[in-house]
Amino acid sequence: MKDDTLILKATGIDAGTFLQDQLTCDMNALAEGRWTYAACCDPHGKTLAILWVFPWPDGILLRLPRSAAPAFLAQTRENIDGREVHIEETTLHFGVLAGDNPSTEQRLIAADDKTLIGGVPGVIPFISEQPQADALPAEAWYAARIRAGIPEIYADSAGHILPQALNLEALGGFSSDKRGYVGHDALREQKNHRHLAIASVPTLASGQRALYDAKEKSVGTLLDYGHAAGETLVQAVIEDRALGKPLHLADDDQTLTFKAVAAK
């Protein structure tokens, strides 16, 4: 696997209020010095991207998978509609160090040649001007993120999943009380019967997304997997009725049994 993280920067006097209207998070968190998770939804309420949203000296940083960026940028730029907002790609790097995170709070911590990202359990994510030689391999980072209950949406899973199914409320990136963002009206009409879930297997190499039960009915969507410490952790969104039951992928015979996750 190759980590395809992209960091965008939103600038302009309207950037904060504009993103408040586009994302599921409360952008007021940034004024309090915190960063936050968020979902960007399409008008039907389905998730186009999961973002990490950071306060930055000259704007607002948005971390997301590179493959999810085109759909996110196309929708948000179309919605700018004359406001003073610019969203552009940066050359900043995202990486992750092994070790205990120095903070349980979602705050940025200045270090010598990087900015550490607090509040992610079990590892130390960072933002830097240059790649860091001691950063974890992508698969080890994926495993740590999955263990922590943090979802990721790539281009081939975008536009299919409700944000309520992605553990974002537990992570502080979604509130049922927030109104007015893109997709909110559609979400009010939809009930969620799926949840973010995790399974462990010795190894996995699959290009499939659909998960099937014993009757060959599709009951879930594989989001991601990562390998660390001799096991492969698999992240998926699963129908509630299929949790704890044997599931499989079309191109892999091994059984995957998922349990629901919650933020650590």
PDB file of N, CA and C in Angstrom, residues 175-213:
ATOM      1  N   SER A 175     -22.429  16.030  14.259  1.00  0.00           N
ATOM      2  CA  SER A 175     -23.441  16.236  15.283  1.00  0.00           C
ATOM      3  C   SER A 175     -24.810  16.261  14.636  1.00  0.00           C
ATOM      4  N   SER A 176     -25.733  15.506  15.209  1.00  0.00           N
ATOM      5  CA  SER A 176     -27.097  15.499  14.674  1.00  0.00           C
ATOM      6  C   SER A 176     -27.797  16.833  14.909  1.00  0.00           C
ATOM      7  N   ASP A 177     -27.219  17.682  15.770  1.00  0.00           N
ATOM      8  CA  ASP A 177     -27.824  18.988  16.054  1.00  0.00           C
ATOM      9  C   ASP A 177     -27.424  20.055  15.043  1.00  0.00           C
ATOM     10  N   LYS A 178     -26.363  19.821  14.287  1.00  0.00           N
ATOM     11  CA  LYS A 178     -25.920  20.839  13.336  1.00  0.00           C
ATOM     12  C   LYS A 178     -26.846  20.885  12.130  1.00  0.00           C
ATOM     13  N   ARG A 179     -27.088  22.066  11.633  1.00  0.00           N
ATOM     14  CA  ARG A 179     -27.967  22.276  10.487  1.00  0.00           C
ATOM     15  C   ARG A 179     -27.229  23.035   9.397  1.00  0.00           C
ATOM     16  N   GLY A 180     -27.768  22.973   8.170  1.00  0.00           N
ATOM     17  CA  GLY A 180     -27.370  23.896   7.127  1.00  0.00           C
ATOM     18  C   GLY A 180     -26.255  23.471   6.210  1.00  0.00           C
ATOM     19  N   TYR A 181     -25.506  22.405   6.528  1.00  0.00           N
ATOM     20  CA  TYR A 181     -24.409  21.997   5.652  1.00  0.00           C
ATOM     21  C   TYR A 181     -24.944  21.182   4.476  1.00  0.00           C
ATOM     22  N   VAL A 182     -24.131  21.029   3.454  1.00  0.00           N
ATOM     23  CA  VAL A 182     -24.533  20.284   2.265  1.00  0.00           C
ATOM     24  C   VAL A 182     -24.891  18.846   2.648  1.00  0.00           C
ATOM     25  N   GLY A 183     -26.069  18.404   2.245  1.00  0.00           N
ATOM     26  CA  GLY A 183     -26.523  17.051   2.529  1.00  0.00           C
ATOM     27  C   GLY A 183     -27.356  16.913   3.777  1.00  0.00           C
ATOM     28  N   HIS A 184     -27.449  17.974   4.592  1.00  0.00           N
ATOM     29  CA  HIS A 184     -28.169  17.855   5.861  1.00  0.00           C
ATOM     30  C   HIS A 184     -29.641  17.521   5.667  1.00  0.00           C
ATOM     31  N   ASP A 185     -30.295  18.202   4.726  1.00  0.00           N
ATOM     32  CA  ASP A 185     -31.728  17.958   4.520  1.00  0.00           C
ATOM     33  C   ASP A 185     -31.983  16.507   4.119  1.00  0.00           C
ATOM     34  N   ALA A 186     -31.116  15.955   3.268  1.00  0.00           N
ATOM     35  CA  ALA A 186     -31.280  14.559   2.858  1.00  0.00           C
ATOM     36  C   ALA A 186     -31.054  13.605   4.032  1.00  0.00           C
ATOM     37  N   LEU A 187     -30.100  13.927   4.902  1.00  0.00           N
ATOM     38  CA  LEU A 187     -29.810  13.058   6.044  1.00  0.00           C
ATOM     39  C   LEU A 187     -30.990  12.968   7.009  1.00  0.00           C
ATOM     40  N   ARG A 188     -31.744  14.036   7.112  1.00  0.00           N
ATOM     41  CA  ARG A 188     -32.903  14.013   8.019  1.00  0.00           C
ATOM     42  C   ARG A 188     -33.934  12.972   7.601  1.00  0.00           C
ATOM     43  N   GLU A 189     -33.940  12.611   6.315  1.00  0.00           N
ATOM     44  CA  GLU A 189     -34.927  11.677   5.797  1.00  0.00           C
ATOM     45  C   GLU A 189     -34.426  10.231   5.791  1.00  0.00           C
ATOM     46  N   GLN A 190     -33.188  10.002   6.216  1.00  0.00           N
ATOM     47  CA  GLN A 190     -32.604   8.666   6.104  1.00  0.00           C
ATOM     48  C   GLN A 190     -32.277   8.096   7.481  1.00  0.00           C
ATOM     49  N   LYS A 191     -32.539   6.809   7.641  1.00  0.00           N
ATOM     50  CA  LYS A 191     -32.190   6.114   8.875  1.00  0.00           C
ATOM     51  C   LYS A 191     -30.940   5.271   8.645  1.00  0.00           C
ATOM     52  N   ASN A 192     -30.068   5.299   9.617  1.00  0.00           N
ATOM     53  CA  ASN A 192     -28.814   4.563   9.503  1.00  0.00           C
ATOM     54  C   ASN A 192     -28.898   3.238  10.245  1.00  0.00           C
ATOM     55  N   HIS A 193     -28.599   2.145   9.532  1.00  0.00           N
ATOM     56  CA  HIS A 193     -28.589   0.814  10.154  1.00  0.00           C
ATOM     57  C   HIS A 193     -27.231   0.146   9.949  1.00  0.00           C
ATOM     58  N   ARG A 194     -26.197   0.943   9.763  1.00  0.00           N
ATOM     59  CA  ARG A 194     -24.853   0.404   9.575  1.00  0.00           C
ATOM     60  C   ARG A 194     -23.892   1.107  10.530  1.00  0.00           C
ATOM     61  N   HIS A 195     -22.805   0.425  10.854  1.00  0.00           N
ATOM     62  CA  HIS A 195     -21.814   1.014  11.750  1.00  0.00           C
ATOM     63  C   HIS A 195     -20.408   0.636  11.324  1.00  0.00           C
ATOM     64  N   LEU A 196     -19.454   1.495  11.680  1.00  0.00           N
ATOM     65  CA  LEU A 196     -18.049   1.198  11.455  1.00  0.00           C
ATOM     66  C   LEU A 196     -17.666  -0.016  12.295  1.00  0.00           C
ATOM     67  N   ALA A 197     -16.908  -0.927  11.686  1.00  0.00           N
ATOM     68  CA  ALA A 197     -16.578  -2.183  12.362  1.00  0.00           C
ATOM     69  C   ALA A 197     -15.161  -2.603  12.018  1.00  0.00           C
ATOM     70  N   ILE A 198     -14.612  -3.515  12.828  1.00  0.00           N
ATOM     71  CA  ILE A 198     -13.240  -3.973  12.671  1.00  0.00           C
ATOM     72  C   ILE A 198     -13.188  -5.492  12.759  1.00  0.00           C
ATOM     73  N   ALA A 199     -12.293  -6.080  11.970  1.00  0.00           N
ATOM     74  CA  ALA A 199     -12.030  -7.526  12.019  1.00  0.00           C
ATOM     75  C   ALA A 199     -10.523  -7.724  11.948  1.00  0.00           C
ATOM     76  N   SER A 200     -10.072  -8.880  12.426  1.00  0.00           N
ATOM     77  CA  SER A 200      -8.654  -9.224  12.392  1.00  0.00           C
ATOM     78  C   SER A 200      -8.477 -10.555  11.691  1.00  0.00           C
ATOM     79  N   VAL A 201      -7.527 -10.603  10.743  1.00  0.00           N
ATOM     80  CA  VAL A 201      -7.196 -11.828  10.012  1.00  0.00           C
ATOM     81  C   VAL A 201      -5.675 -11.899   9.876  1.00  0.00           C
ATOM     82  N   PRO A 202      -5.131 -13.066   9.578  1.00  0.00           N
ATOM     83  CA  PRO A 202      -3.667 -13.157   9.436  1.00  0.00           C
ATOM     84  C   PRO A 202      -3.117 -12.299   8.305  1.00  0.00           C
ATOM     85  N   THR A 203      -3.823 -12.272   7.186  1.00  0.00           N
ATOM     86  CA  THR A 203      -3.379 -11.475   6.047  1.00  0.00           C
ATOM     87  C   THR A 203      -4.565 -11.215   5.128  1.00  0.00           C
ATOM     88  N   LEU A 204      -4.447 -10.204   4.267  1.00  0.00           N
ATOM     89  CA  LEU A 204      -5.516  -9.896   3.315  1.00  0.00           C
ATOM     90  C   LEU A 204      -4.920  -9.166   2.134  1.00  0.00           C
ATOM     91  N   ALA A 205      -5.350  -9.557   0.955  1.00  0.00           N
ATOM     92  CA  ALA A 205      -4.959  -8.874  -0.273  1.00  0.00           C
ATOM     93  C   ALA A 205      -6.152  -8.918  -1.210  1.00  0.00           C
ATOM     94  N   SER A 206      -6.986  -7.891  -1.130  1.00  0.00           N
ATOM     95  CA  SER A 206      -8.227  -7.903  -1.901  1.00  0.00           C
ATOM     96  C   SER A 206      -8.426  -6.564  -2.596  1.00  0.00           C
ATOM     97  N   GLY A 207      -8.996  -6.625  -3.776  1.00  0.00           N
ATOM     98  CA  GLY A 207      -9.371  -5.415  -4.483  1.00  0.00           C
ATOM     99  C   GLY A 207     -10.869  -5.189  -4.456  1.00  0.00           C
ATOM    100  N   GLN A 208     -11.584  -5.965  -3.646  1.00  0.00           N
ATOM    101  CA  GLN A 208     -13.036  -5.883  -3.589  1.00  0.00           C
ATOM    102  C   GLN A 208     -13.489  -5.015  -2.418  1.00  0.00           C
ATOM    103  N   ARG A 209     -14.672  -4.442  -2.542  1.00  0.00           N
ATOM    104  CA  ARG A 209     -15.264  -3.643  -1.467  1.00  0.00           C
ATOM    105  C   ARG A 209     -16.458  -4.343  -0.817  1.00  0.00           C
ATOM    106  N   ALA A 210     -17.259  -5.075  -1.582  1.00  0.00           N
ATOM    107  CA  ALA A 210     -18.493  -5.646  -1.056  1.00  0.00           C
ATOM    108  C   ALA A 210     -18.215  -6.849  -0.168  1.00  0.00           C
ATOM    109  N   LEU A 211     -18.866  -6.891   0.998  1.00  0.00           N
ATOM    110  CA  LEU A 211     -18.800  -8.010   1.934  1.00  0.00           C
ATOM    111  C   LEU A 211     -20.126  -8.751   1.899  1.00  0.00           C
ATOM    112  N   TYR A 212     -20.049 -10.098   1.881  1.00  0.00           N
ATOM    113  CA  TYR A 212     -21.230 -10.937   1.720  1.00  0.00           C
ATOM    114  C   TYR A 212     -21.419 -11.843   2.928  1.00  0.00           C
ATOM    115  N   ASP A 213     -22.685 -12.144   3.230  1.00  0.00           N
ATOM    116  CA  ASP A 213     -22.971 -13.102   4.294  1.00  0.00           C
ATOM    117  C   ASP A 213     -23.069 -14.502   3.707  1.00  0.00           C
TER     118      ASP A 213
END
